[in-house]
Amino acid sequence: MQGFLTLFRKELVRFWKVAFQTVAAPVLTALMYQLIFSHVLSRHVEAYPGVSYTAFLIPGLAMMSMAQNAFANSSSSLIQSKITGNIVFLLLPPLTALEFFAAYMLASIVRGMAVGAGVLLVTAWFGLPLPSHPLWVLLFAILGCGVLGTLGVIAGIWAEKFDQLAAFQNFLIMPLTFLSGVFYSINSLPPFWYAVSHANPVFFMIDGFRYGFFGQADVSPWLSLSVVGGSFILLSGLALWLIKSGYKLRH
Amino acid sequence: MGSAIEIKAVSKRYGALQALDDVSITVEPGEFFALLGPNGAGKTTLISAMAGLSRPDSGSIQIMGHDVIRDFRAARMSLGVVPQELVFDPFLSVRETLRFQSGYFGLTRNDDWIDELLSKLGLADKANVNLRALSGGMKRRVMVAQALVHRPPVMVLDEPTAGVDVELRQSLWTFVKELNEAGHTIVLTTHYLEEAEALCNRIAMLKRGKLVALESKDKLLQHGKEREVAFKLNGPLPDTLLPRKVREEDGRIVLKLPDIAQLEQVLAALREAGVAVRELNVIEVDLESVFVNMMHGGQV
Ligand SMILES: Nc1ncnc2c1ncn2[C@@H]1O[C@H](COP(=O)(O)OP(=O)(O)OP(=O)(O)O)[C@@H](O)[C@H]1O
Ligand SMILES: [Mg+2]
């Protein structure tokens, strides 16, 4: 338990020491998106009855930033440790696979939540209502970051070089987070893209998160919860198994 | 009490390369043990297997009676390893590094011991310096401290003196000797044979993954019974002794004797030929020559 707490704390210290880059920068990026998209689109679209496009955009942007940063946290920490070789100091102590996994995953959640809170804070004045279901908001925030943090653990263990990790990020994480209904309600999509979006777990994170704010969404929050929760359990199982087997960590 | 380290029939392949080939070694508590062998012999691979950093294909390893795979928590609590590669976390200071390392081993209030380690290793004035800003030798000292945060009964140092200046080598060995005297079992690999000779009581030699010798240092030295004797003569070497000649250096002729007892015969042959001996030196064998001999396929 102490081992887990220590590694968790170290992972927090790691991103907090460079918070300008790991928290402030993504918040600024999200603010840019908010400014540009709401300026371009606000007069054309009303996403849901009574919900302006500018307000609609905020939770999606927040969740997208949370997802990307949760992924970045665990994956970049792991690959840096692997490439510099200091991961050996985590492999020599008696840490269990669960302690190891939980520390990286939970630190990712904290980073994601910090970024999410920052994004909501700076964009709220575009018309974000107080959440109608705060518990759904919290639940989807935690689970969403958890799924991406876990994916980050898997990618960080799998990748041997920075460019492999970059490929993972650019060809999987970016498309998943962008093609997820951040910028639009998927009900407005042609049937093919509608179907594709439904195969994307990030869509359900965003949709569930939005439901928490507006009390309405594209699909039922329970469906979103089961998809996101199911992904979390599945990916966590995979990550734990990789760590336990020593995949790419212990040769 | 059982053995400190028990390595049983460990083999490990990397693709076509047999990195370890049926290696068995037992190290008793309190021993100061050296693991020698040329580059690529498998020393680091064996240490990695002890530490659970790599998984042998067959065989088993116990540290203080704990299997390194089945009972890995207890085994790792008993083992401190200083890795061969110089690695560090560039985000942390020396003290942070040691505090975090203590935490990974489940220790919270470890500052007294950390302070002692810092002062013993000459790092006290660097405690708050970032690892990035330390010299290579200083980083090596931090790695030694990291291996000791949990006061392991067994300590393994993989070439800890590579790239380290004479002064640190001295102080490091004084420190490690102290640990040994306090009851810690020490295993080290080194390419400085005089270190192994000065410090260790037992020596294992690996060559291409195979254990080629495992003996007490004295015994190993005895094996090198062959002696070289340097003569300064006032005449030419008699023909009968020519086959024994190995070289000539600054006016002295060096003869090789399979055993020092044969010196008698050599002297007799010289007397018979009327050649007087003006100077005679027996060249002491050291570990180095035994080592080189063995690695070139010579018999032990
Ligand atoms: N991860 C690995 N993958 C493939 N081959 C490896 C790996 N690790 C070690 N080897 C090979 O195994 C052999 C033994 O290597 P090892 O590092 O154990 O040697 P060593 O005795 O420690 O040498 P040195 O004195 O240079 O440190 C070498 O031929 C090495 O190339
Ligand atoms: Mg080595």
Coordinates of C-alpha atoms and ligand atoms in Angstrom, one line a residue:
Chain A
M1 CA 0.0 0.0 0.0
Q2 CA 2.8 2.4 0.9
G3 CA 4.5 1.5 -2.3
F4 CA 1.4 2.5 -4.3
L5 CA 1.0 5.7 -2.4
T6 CA 4.6 6.7 -3.0
L7 CA 4.5 6.0 -6.7
F8 CA 1.1 7.8 -7.0
R9 CA 2.7 10.8 -5.2
K10 CA 5.7 10.7 -7.5
E11 CA 3.5 10.7 -10.6
L12 CA 1.6 13.7 -9.2
V13 CA 4.8 15.6 -8.4
R14 CA 6.1 14.8 -11.9
F15 CA 3.3 16.5 -13.8
W16 CA 2.8 19.2 -11.2
K17 CA 6.4 20.4 -11.4
V18 CA 5.7 21.3 -15.0
A19 CA 2.1 22.2 -14.5
F20 CA 2.5 25.1 -16.9
Q21 CA 3.0 22.7 -19.7
T22 CA 0.8 19.8 -18.5
V23 CA -2.2 21.7 -17.2
A24 CA -2.1 25.4 -18.3
A25 CA -1.2 24.7 -21.9
P26 CA -4.1 22.3 -22.7
V27 CA -6.5 24.7 -20.9
L28 CA -5.4 27.5 -23.2
T29 CA -5.8 25.3 -26.3
A30 CA -9.3 24.4 -25.3
L31 CA -10.1 28.1 -24.8
M32 CA -8.9 28.8 -28.3
Y33 CA -11.2 26.1 -29.7
Q34 CA -14.1 27.6 -27.7
L35 CA -13.4 31.1 -29.0
I36 CA -13.1 30.1 -32.6
F37 CA -15.9 27.5 -32.9
S38 CA -18.4 29.5 -31.0
H39 CA -17.6 32.5 -33.1
V40 CA -18.0 30.7 -36.4
L41 CA -20.9 28.5 -35.5
S42 CA -23.0 30.0 -32.8
R43 CA -25.6 31.7 -35.1
H44 CA -26.1 28.6 -37.2
V45 CA -26.8 25.8 -34.8
E46 CA -28.8 25.1 -31.7
A47 CA -27.6 21.7 -30.5
Y48 CA -30.5 20.8 -28.3
P49 CA -33.7 22.6 -27.7
G50 CA -32.8 25.5 -25.5
V51 CA -29.1 24.8 -25.5
S52 CA -27.0 27.1 -27.5
Y53 CA -24.1 25.8 -29.6
T54 CA -21.6 27.7 -27.5
A55 CA -22.8 26.1 -24.3
F56 CA -23.1 22.7 -26.0
L57 CA -19.4 22.9 -27.0
I58 CA -18.0 23.4 -23.5
P59 CA -18.5 19.9 -21.9
G60 CA -17.3 18.3 -25.1
L61 CA -14.1 20.3 -25.2
A62 CA -13.5 19.7 -21.5
M63 CA -13.9 16.0 -21.9
M64 CA -11.7 15.9 -25.0
S65 CA -8.9 17.8 -23.1
M66 CA -9.3 15.5 -20.1
A67 CA -9.1 12.4 -22.3
Q68 CA -6.0 13.6 -24.2
N69 CA -4.2 14.7 -21.0
A70 CA -5.0 11.6 -19.0
F71 CA -3.6 9.5 -21.9
A72 CA -0.5 11.7 -22.1
N73 CA 0.2 11.5 -18.4
S74 CA 0.7 7.8 -18.0
S75 CA 2.0 7.1 -21.4
S76 CA 4.7 9.8 -21.5
S77 CA 5.8 9.1 -17.9
L78 CA 6.2 5.4 -18.7
I79 CA 8.1 5.8 -21.9
Q80 CA 10.4 8.4 -20.4
S81 CA 11.3 6.0 -17.6
K82 CA 11.8 3.2 -20.0
I83 CA 14.0 5.2 -22.4
T84 CA 16.1 6.8 -19.7
G85 CA 16.2 3.4 -17.9
N86 CA 15.1 4.7 -14.5
I87 CA 12.1 2.3 -14.6
V88 CA 14.5 -0.1 -13.1
F89 CA 14.0 1.6 -9.8
L90 CA 10.3 0.7 -10.0
L91 CA 11.1 -2.9 -11.0
L92 CA 13.5 -3.7 -8.2
P93 CA 11.1 -2.8 -5.3
P94 CA 8.3 -5.2 -4.2
L95 CA 5.5 -3.3 -6.0
T96 CA 2.6 -5.5 -7.2
A97 CA 1.1 -5.2 -10.6
L98 CA -2.0 -3.7 -9.1
E99 CA 0.0 -1.0 -7.1
F100 CA 2.0 -0.2 -10.2
F101 CA -1.1 0.1 -12.5
A102 CA -3.2 2.0 -10.0
A103 CA -0.6 4.6 -9.3
Y104 CA -0.1 5.5 -13.0
M105 CA -3.8 5.3 -13.7
L106 CA -5.0 7.4 -10.8
A107 CA -2.3 10.0 -11.4
S108 CA -3.7 10.3 -15.0
I109 CA -7.2 10.8 -13.6
V110 CA -5.9 13.6 -11.4
R111 CA -4.1 15.3 -14.3
G112 CA -7.2 14.9 -16.5
M113 CA -9.5 16.3 -13.8
A114 CA -7.2 19.3 -13.2
V115 CA -7.2 20.0 -16.9
G116 CA -11.0 19.5 -17.1
A117 CA -11.6 21.8 -14.2
G118 CA -9.4 24.4 -15.8
V119 CA -11.2 24.2 -19.1
L120 CA -14.6 24.5 -17.5
L121 CA -13.4 27.4 -15.4
V122 CA -12.1 29.5 -18.3
T123 CA -15.0 28.6 -20.7
A124 CA -17.9 28.8 -18.3
W125 CA -18.7 32.4 -19.1
F126 CA -19.7 31.3 -22.7
G127 CA -22.9 30.2 -21.0
L128 CA -22.4 26.9 -19.3
P129 CA -25.3 26.1 -17.0
L130 CA -24.7 24.6 -13.5
P131 CA -24.8 20.9 -13.9
S132 CA -28.3 19.5 -13.7
H133 CA -26.9 16.1 -12.6
P134 CA -23.5 16.8 -10.9
L135 CA -22.9 13.1 -10.0
W136 CA -23.1 12.1 -13.6
V137 CA -20.6 14.8 -14.4
L138 CA -18.2 13.5 -11.8
L139 CA -18.7 9.9 -12.7
F140 CA -18.0 10.4 -16.4
A141 CA -15.1 12.7 -15.7
I142 CA -13.4 10.0 -13.5
L143 CA -14.3 7.1 -15.7
G144 CA -13.3 8.9 -18.9
C145 CA -9.9 9.9 -17.6
G146 CA -9.6 6.4 -16.2
V147 CA -10.1 4.8 -19.6
L148 CA -7.6 7.0 -21.3
G149 CA -5.1 6.8 -18.4
T150 CA -5.3 3.0 -18.7
L151 CA -4.8 3.2 -22.5
G152 CA -1.8 5.4 -21.7
V153 CA -0.4 2.7 -19.4
I154 CA -0.8 0.1 -22.1
A155 CA 0.7 2.4 -24.8
G156 CA 3.6 3.4 -22.6
I157 CA 4.4 -0.3 -21.9
W158 CA 4.1 -1.3 -25.5
A159 CA 6.0 1.6 -27.1
E160 CA 9.8 1.3 -27.3
K161 CA 10.4 4.6 -28.9
F162 CA 8.9 8.1 -28.7
D163 CA 7.7 7.9 -32.3
Q164 CA 5.8 4.7 -31.7
L165 CA 4.0 6.4 -28.9
A166 CA 3.4 9.5 -31.1
A167 CA 1.9 7.1 -33.7
F168 CA -0.4 5.7 -31.1
Q169 CA -1.4 9.2 -30.1
N170 CA -1.9 10.6 -33.6
F171 CA -3.5 7.6 -35.2
L172 CA -5.7 6.3 -32.4
I173 CA -6.2 8.8 -29.6
M174 CA -6.6 12.0 -31.7
P175 CA -9.2 10.5 -34.1
L176 CA -11.0 8.9 -31.2
T177 CA -11.2 12.2 -29.3
F178 CA -12.0 14.4 -32.3
L179 CA -14.6 12.1 -34.0
S180 CA -16.6 11.8 -30.9
G181 CA -19.2 14.5 -31.1
V182 CA -17.2 17.2 -29.4
F183 CA -18.1 19.8 -32.0
Y184 CA -21.5 18.6 -33.1
S185 CA -24.5 16.5 -32.0
I186 CA -24.1 13.2 -33.8
N187 CA -27.8 13.2 -34.5
S188 CA -27.0 15.7 -37.2
L189 CA -24.6 13.3 -38.9
P190 CA -25.2 11.2 -42.0
P191 CA -26.0 7.5 -41.2
F192 CA -22.5 6.2 -41.9
W193 CA -20.7 8.6 -39.6
Y194 CA -23.5 8.2 -37.1
A195 CA -22.7 4.4 -36.9
V196 CA -19.0 5.1 -36.7
S197 CA -19.4 7.4 -33.8
H198 CA -21.3 4.8 -31.9
A199 CA -18.3 2.5 -32.1
N200 CA -16.2 5.1 -30.3
P201 CA -16.1 4.9 -26.5
V202 CA -15.0 8.5 -26.3
F203 CA -18.3 9.5 -27.8
F204 CA -20.1 7.9 -24.9
M205 CA -17.8 9.7 -22.4
I206 CA -18.7 13.0 -23.9
D207 CA -22.3 12.3 -24.3
G208 CA -22.7 11.1 -20.7
F209 CA -20.7 14.1 -19.5
R210 CA -23.0 16.4 -21.4
Y211 CA -26.0 14.7 -20.0
G212 CA -24.8 15.7 -16.6
F213 CA -24.8 19.4 -17.5
F214 CA -27.9 19.7 -19.7
G215 CA -30.1 16.8 -18.6
Q216 CA -30.3 15.8 -22.3
A217 CA -28.0 14.0 -24.7
D218 CA -27.9 11.9 -27.8
V219 CA -28.2 8.6 -25.9
S220 CA -29.2 7.4 -22.5
P221 CA -26.6 8.1 -19.8
W222 CA -27.0 4.5 -18.7
L223 CA -25.9 3.2 -22.1
S224 CA -23.0 5.6 -22.0
L225 CA -22.1 4.4 -18.5
S226 CA -22.1 0.8 -19.5
V227 CA -19.9 1.4 -22.5
V228 CA -17.4 3.6 -20.7
G229 CA -17.4 1.4 -17.5
G230 CA -17.1 -1.7 -19.7
S231 CA -14.2 -0.3 -21.6
F232 CA -12.5 0.7 -18.3
I233 CA -12.8 -2.8 -16.9
L234 CA -11.6 -4.5 -20.1
L235 CA -8.6 -2.2 -20.5
S236 CA -7.7 -2.3 -16.9
G237 CA -7.7 -6.1 -17.1
L238 CA -5.4 -6.0 -20.1
A239 CA -3.0 -3.5 -18.5
L240 CA -2.8 -5.6 -15.3
W241 CA -2.1 -8.7 -17.2
L242 CA 0.6 -7.0 -19.2
I243 CA 2.3 -5.7 -16.1
K244 CA 2.0 -9.0 -14.3
S245 CA 3.4 -10.9 -17.2
G246 CA 6.3 -8.5 -17.4
Y247 CA 5.5 -7.7 -21.0
K248 CA 8.3 -5.4 -22.4
L249 CA 9.3 -4.5 -18.8
R250 CA 11.0 -7.7 -17.6
H251 CA 12.6 -9.5 -20.4
Chain B
M1 CA 20.1 -20.5 8.5
G2 CA 19.8 -21.1 4.8
S3 CA 21.8 -19.6 2.0
A4 CA 21.8 -15.9 1.1
I5 CA 21.6 -16.6 -2.6
E6 CA 20.8 -20.0 -4.1
I7 CA 21.0 -20.1 -7.9
K8 CA 19.9 -23.5 -9.2
A9 CA 20.5 -24.6 -12.8
V10 CA 19.6 -21.3 -14.4
S11 CA 19.5 -21.0 -18.1
K12 CA 18.5 -18.1 -20.3
R13 CA 18.5 -17.6 -24.1
Y14 CA 18.2 -14.4 -26.1
G15 CA 17.2 -15.7 -29.5
A16 CA 20.1 -17.9 -30.7
L17 CA 22.4 -16.6 -27.9
Q18 CA 22.7 -18.7 -24.8
A19 CA 23.2 -15.9 -22.2
L20 CA 23.2 -18.3 -19.2
D21 CA 23.8 -22.0 -19.5
D22 CA 22.9 -24.1 -16.5
V23 CA 24.5 -21.9 -13.9
S24 CA 24.3 -23.0 -10.2
I25 CA 25.9 -20.9 -7.4
T26 CA 25.2 -20.8 -3.7
V27 CA 26.3 -17.8 -1.7
E28 CA 26.3 -18.1 2.1
P29 CA 25.3 -15.2 4.4
G30 CA 28.1 -12.9 5.2
E31 CA 30.2 -13.8 2.1
F32 CA 31.9 -11.2 0.0
F33 CA 31.5 -12.8 -3.4
A34 CA 32.9 -11.8 -6.8
L35 CA 31.4 -12.6 -10.2
L36 CA 34.0 -12.2 -12.9
G37 CA 34.0 -12.7 -16.6
P38 CA 34.7 -10.9 -19.8
N39 CA 32.2 -8.6 -21.6
G40 CA 29.1 -10.5 -22.6
A41 CA 29.8 -13.4 -20.2
G42 CA 26.3 -13.2 -18.7
K43 CA 27.1 -11.4 -15.4
T44 CA 24.4 -8.8 -15.7
T45 CA 21.9 -11.3 -17.1
L46 CA 22.5 -13.4 -13.9
I47 CA 22.0 -10.4 -11.7
S48 CA 18.9 -9.4 -13.5
A49 CA 17.5 -12.9 -13.0
M50 CA 18.2 -12.5 -9.2
A51 CA 16.4 -9.2 -9.1
G52 CA 13.4 -10.4 -11.1
L53 CA 14.3 -8.0 -13.9
S54 CA 14.5 -10.9 -16.3
R55 CA 13.0 -14.3 -16.2
P56 CA 15.1 -17.4 -16.7
D57 CA 13.9 -20.0 -19.1
S58 CA 14.6 -22.7 -16.6
G59 CA 16.1 -23.1 -13.1
S60 CA 15.2 -21.2 -9.9
I61 CA 16.7 -18.5 -7.7
Q62 CA 16.2 -17.9 -4.0
I63 CA 17.2 -14.8 -2.1
M64 CA 17.3 -15.5 1.7
G65 CA 15.2 -18.5 1.1
H66 CA 12.5 -16.6 -1.0
D67 CA 11.9 -17.6 -4.6
V68 CA 12.4 -14.5 -6.7
I69 CA 9.3 -15.2 -8.8
R70 CA 6.8 -17.0 -6.5
D71 CA 7.7 -15.0 -3.4
F72 CA 8.9 -11.9 -5.2
R73 CA 7.9 -9.4 -2.5
A74 CA 10.0 -11.0 0.2
A75 CA 12.9 -11.7 -2.2
R76 CA 13.0 -8.1 -3.4
M77 CA 12.9 -6.8 0.2
S78 CA 16.0 -8.9 0.9
L79 CA 17.9 -7.7 -2.1
G80 CA 19.6 -4.4 -3.0
V81 CA 20.9 -4.0 -6.5
V82 CA 23.2 -1.3 -8.0
P83 CA 22.6 -1.6 -11.8
Q84 CA 25.5 -1.4 -14.2
E85 CA 24.0 1.4 -16.3
L86 CA 24.0 4.9 -14.9
V87 CA 20.4 5.7 -14.6
F88 CA 18.5 8.4 -12.7
D89 CA 15.3 10.4 -12.6
P90 CA 16.1 13.9 -13.9
F91 CA 13.1 15.4 -12.2
L92 CA 14.2 14.7 -8.6
S93 CA 16.8 15.9 -6.1
V94 CA 19.1 13.4 -4.3
R95 CA 16.9 13.4 -1.2
E96 CA 13.7 13.1 -3.1
T97 CA 15.1 10.2 -5.0
L98 CA 16.0 8.4 -1.8
R99 CA 12.7 9.2 -0.1
F100 CA 10.7 7.9 -3.1
Q101 CA 12.9 4.8 -3.3
S102 CA 12.2 4.2 0.4
G103 CA 8.5 4.5 -0.2
Y104 CA 8.5 2.0 -2.9
F105 CA 9.9 -0.4 -0.3
G106 CA 7.1 0.5 2.0
L107 CA 9.2 2.7 4.3
T108 CA 7.9 6.1 5.4
R109 CA 10.1 7.5 8.1
N110 CA 13.5 6.7 6.7
D111 CA 15.2 10.0 7.0
D112 CA 17.7 9.0 9.7
W113 CA 19.0 6.2 7.5
I114 CA 18.9 8.4 4.4
D115 CA 21.1 11.0 6.2
E116 CA 23.5 8.3 7.3
L117 CA 23.7 6.9 3.7
L118 CA 24.3 10.5 2.4
S119 CA 27.1 11.2 4.8
K120 CA 28.7 7.7 4.4
L121 CA 28.7 8.2 0.6
G122 CA 29.9 11.8 0.7
L123 CA 26.6 13.1 -0.6
A124 CA 25.6 15.2 2.4
D125 CA 26.2 18.5 0.7
K126 CA 24.4 17.3 -2.5
A127 CA 21.2 16.3 -0.7
N128 CA 19.1 19.0 -2.4
V129 CA 20.8 19.1 -5.7
N130 CA 19.0 17.8 -8.7
L131 CA 20.3 14.5 -10.1
R132 CA 20.8 16.2 -13.5
A133 CA 23.4 18.5 -12.0
L134 CA 25.6 15.7 -10.5
S135 CA 28.7 14.3 -12.1
G136 CA 28.7 10.7 -13.2
G137 CA 30.5 9.4 -10.1
M138 CA 28.1 11.3 -7.9
K139 CA 25.2 9.7 -9.7
R140 CA 26.8 6.3 -9.1
R141 CA 26.9 7.1 -5.4
V142 CA 23.2 7.9 -5.4
M143 CA 22.5 4.6 -7.1
V144 CA 24.4 2.8 -4.3
A145 CA 22.4 4.7 -1.7
Q146 CA 19.2 3.8 -3.6
A147 CA 20.1 0.1 -3.4
L148 CA 20.5 0.4 0.4
V149 CA 17.4 2.4 1.4
H150 CA 15.7 -0.7 2.7
R151 CA 18.8 -2.1 4.4
P152 CA 18.8 -5.3 2.4
P153 CA 20.7 -8.3 3.8
V154 CA 22.0 -9.1 0.4
M155 CA 23.6 -6.5 -1.8
V156 CA 24.6 -6.9 -5.5
L157 CA 26.8 -4.3 -7.2
D158 CA 27.2 -4.6 -11.0
E159 CA 30.5 -2.9 -11.8
P160 CA 30.0 -0.1 -9.3
T161 CA 33.4 1.3 -9.9
A162 CA 33.2 1.7 -13.7
G163 CA 33.9 5.4 -14.5
V164 CA 34.5 6.3 -10.9
D165 CA 37.7 8.0 -9.6
V166 CA 40.3 6.5 -7.4
E167 CA 39.1 8.3 -4.3
L168 CA 35.5 7.2 -4.6
R169 CA 36.6 3.7 -5.4
Q170 CA 38.5 3.7 -2.1
S171 CA 35.7 5.1 -0.1
L172 CA 33.1 3.0 -1.8
W173 CA 35.0 -0.2 -0.9
T174 CA 35.6 0.9 2.6
F175 CA 31.8 1.4 2.9
V176 CA 31.0 -1.9 1.3
K177 CA 33.5 -3.7 3.5
E178 CA 31.8 -2.1 6.5
L179 CA 28.5 -3.4 5.3
N180 CA 30.0 -6.8 4.9
E181 CA 31.5 -6.8 8.4
A182 CA 28.1 -5.8 9.7
G183 CA 26.7 -9.0 8.2
H184 CA 25.5 -8.0 4.8
T185 CA 26.2 -10.5 2.0
I186 CA 27.9 -8.8 -0.9
V187 CA 28.1 -9.8 -4.5
L188 CA 30.0 -7.7 -7.0
T189 CA 31.1 -7.8 -10.5
T190 CA 34.1 -5.8 -11.6
H191 CA 36.7 -5.7 -14.3
Y192 CA 39.4 -4.5 -11.9
L193 CA 40.7 -7.8 -10.7
E194 CA 42.8 -6.3 -8.0
E195 CA 39.5 -5.2 -6.4
A196 CA 38.1 -8.7 -6.4
E197 CA 41.4 -10.0 -5.1
A198 CA 41.6 -7.5 -2.3
L199 CA 38.0 -7.7 -1.2
C200 CA 36.3 -11.0 -1.9
N201 CA 36.6 -14.4 -0.3
R202 CA 35.0 -16.4 -3.1
I203 CA 35.0 -16.0 -6.8
A204 CA 32.8 -17.3 -9.7
M205 CA 33.9 -16.9 -13.2
L206 CA 31.5 -16.9 -16.1
K207 CA 32.4 -17.4 -19.7
R208 CA 29.8 -17.4 -22.5
G209 CA 27.1 -18.0 -20.0
K210 CA 28.8 -21.0 -18.4
L211 CA 30.2 -21.2 -14.9
V212 CA 33.9 -22.0 -15.5
A213 CA 35.1 -21.6 -11.9
L214 CA 33.6 -21.3 -8.5
E215 CA 36.1 -21.3 -5.7
S216 CA 37.6 -19.5 -2.8
K217 CA 40.0 -16.9 -3.9
D218 CA 43.0 -18.6 -2.3
K219 CA 42.2 -21.9 -4.0
L220 CA 41.8 -20.2 -7.3
L221 CA 45.2 -18.5 -6.9
Q222 CA 46.7 -21.9 -6.0
H223 CA 45.4 -23.3 -9.2
G224 CA 47.7 -20.9 -11.0
K225 CA 50.6 -22.9 -9.7
E226 CA 52.5 -22.2 -12.8
R227 CA 55.2 -19.7 -11.9
E228 CA 57.3 -17.4 -14.0
V229 CA 60.8 -16.8 -12.8
A230 CA 63.0 -14.0 -14.1
F231 CA 66.8 -14.6 -14.2
K232 CA 69.7 -12.3 -14.8
L233 CA 72.6 -14.5 -15.9
N234 CA 76.2 -13.9 -16.7
G235 CA 76.2 -16.1 -19.7
P236 CA 73.9 -17.5 -22.4
L237 CA 70.9 -19.7 -21.4
P238 CA 71.9 -23.4 -21.8
D239 CA 70.1 -25.2 -24.6
T240 CA 68.4 -27.6 -22.3
L241 CA 66.5 -24.8 -20.7
L242 CA 65.5 -23.1 -24.0
P243 CA 62.0 -24.8 -24.2
R244 CA 61.1 -23.2 -20.9
K245 CA 61.9 -19.7 -22.0
V246 CA 58.8 -17.4 -22.5
R247 CA 60.4 -14.0 -23.1
E248 CA 63.2 -11.7 -22.3
E249 CA 62.6 -8.3 -20.6
D250 CA 65.3 -5.7 -19.8
G251 CA 68.2 -8.1 -19.8
R252 CA 66.4 -10.8 -17.9
I253 CA 65.2 -14.1 -19.2
V254 CA 61.8 -15.2 -18.1
L255 CA 61.3 -19.0 -17.7
K256 CA 58.0 -20.7 -17.1
L257 CA 57.8 -23.5 -14.5
P258 CA 54.8 -25.7 -14.2
D259 CA 55.6 -25.8 -10.4
I260 CA 57.9 -23.7 -8.3
A261 CA 59.5 -27.0 -7.0
Q262 CA 61.2 -27.3 -10.4
L263 CA 63.3 -24.3 -9.7
E264 CA 65.8 -26.8 -8.2
Q265 CA 66.3 -28.5 -11.6
V266 CA 66.7 -25.2 -13.4
L267 CA 69.4 -24.1 -11.0
A268 CA 71.2 -27.4 -11.3
A269 CA 71.1 -27.1 -15.1
L270 CA 72.6 -23.6 -14.9
R271 CA 75.3 -24.8 -12.5
E272 CA 76.2 -27.6 -14.8
A273 CA 76.6 -25.2 -17.7
G274 CA 78.8 -23.0 -15.7
V275 CA 76.3 -20.0 -15.8
A276 CA 76.0 -18.0 -12.7
V277 CA 72.8 -16.4 -11.5
R278 CA 73.1 -12.7 -10.7
E279 CA 69.5 -12.0 -10.0
L280 CA 66.4 -14.1 -9.6
N281 CA 62.8 -13.1 -9.2
V282 CA 59.7 -15.2 -8.8
I283 CA 56.8 -13.4 -10.5
E284 CA 53.8 -13.7 -8.3
V285 CA 50.6 -15.0 -9.9
D286 CA 47.7 -12.7 -9.5
L287 CA 44.1 -13.2 -10.2
E288 CA 44.5 -11.4 -13.4
S289 CA 46.8 -14.0 -14.9
V290 CA 44.7 -16.9 -13.6
F291 CA 41.7 -15.1 -15.1
V292 CA 43.3 -14.5 -18.5
N293 CA 44.5 -18.0 -18.6
M294 CA 41.1 -19.4 -17.9
M295 CA 39.3 -17.2 -20.4
H296 CA 41.7 -18.3 -23.1
G297 CA 40.6 -21.9 -22.5
G298 CA 43.3 -22.8 -20.0
Q299 CA 42.5 -25.5 -17.5
V300 CA 41.8 -24.6 -13.9
Ligands
LIG1 N1 17.8 -7.9 -23.5 C1 18.7 -8.6 -24.2 N2 18.4 -9.0 -25.4 C2 19.2 -9.7 -26.2 N3 20.5 -10.0 -25.8 C3 20.9 -9.7 -24.6 C4 20.0 -8.9 -23.7 N4 20.7 -8.7 -22.6 C5 21.9 -9.3 -22.7 N5 22.0 -9.9 -23.9 C6 23.2 -10.6 -24.4 O1 23.5 -11.6 -23.4 C7 24.9 -11.7 -23.3 C8 25.3 -11.5 -21.9 O2 25.1 -10.1 -21.5 P1 25.4 -9.6 -20.1 O3 25.0 -8.1 -20.1 O4 24.8 -10.4 -19.1 O5 27.0 -9.6 -20.0 P2 28.0 -9.1 -18.9 O6 28.7 -10.3 -18.4 O7 27.3 -8.3 -17.9 O8 29.0 -8.2 -19.7 P3 29.7 -6.8 -19.3 O9 30.9 -7.1 -18.6 O10 29.9 -6.2 -20.6 O11 28.7 -6.0 -18.5 C9 25.5 -10.7 -24.2 O12 25.9 -11.4 -25.4 C10 24.4 -9.7 -24.5 O13 24.5 -9.2 -25.8
MG2 MG 27.3 -6.5 -17.3

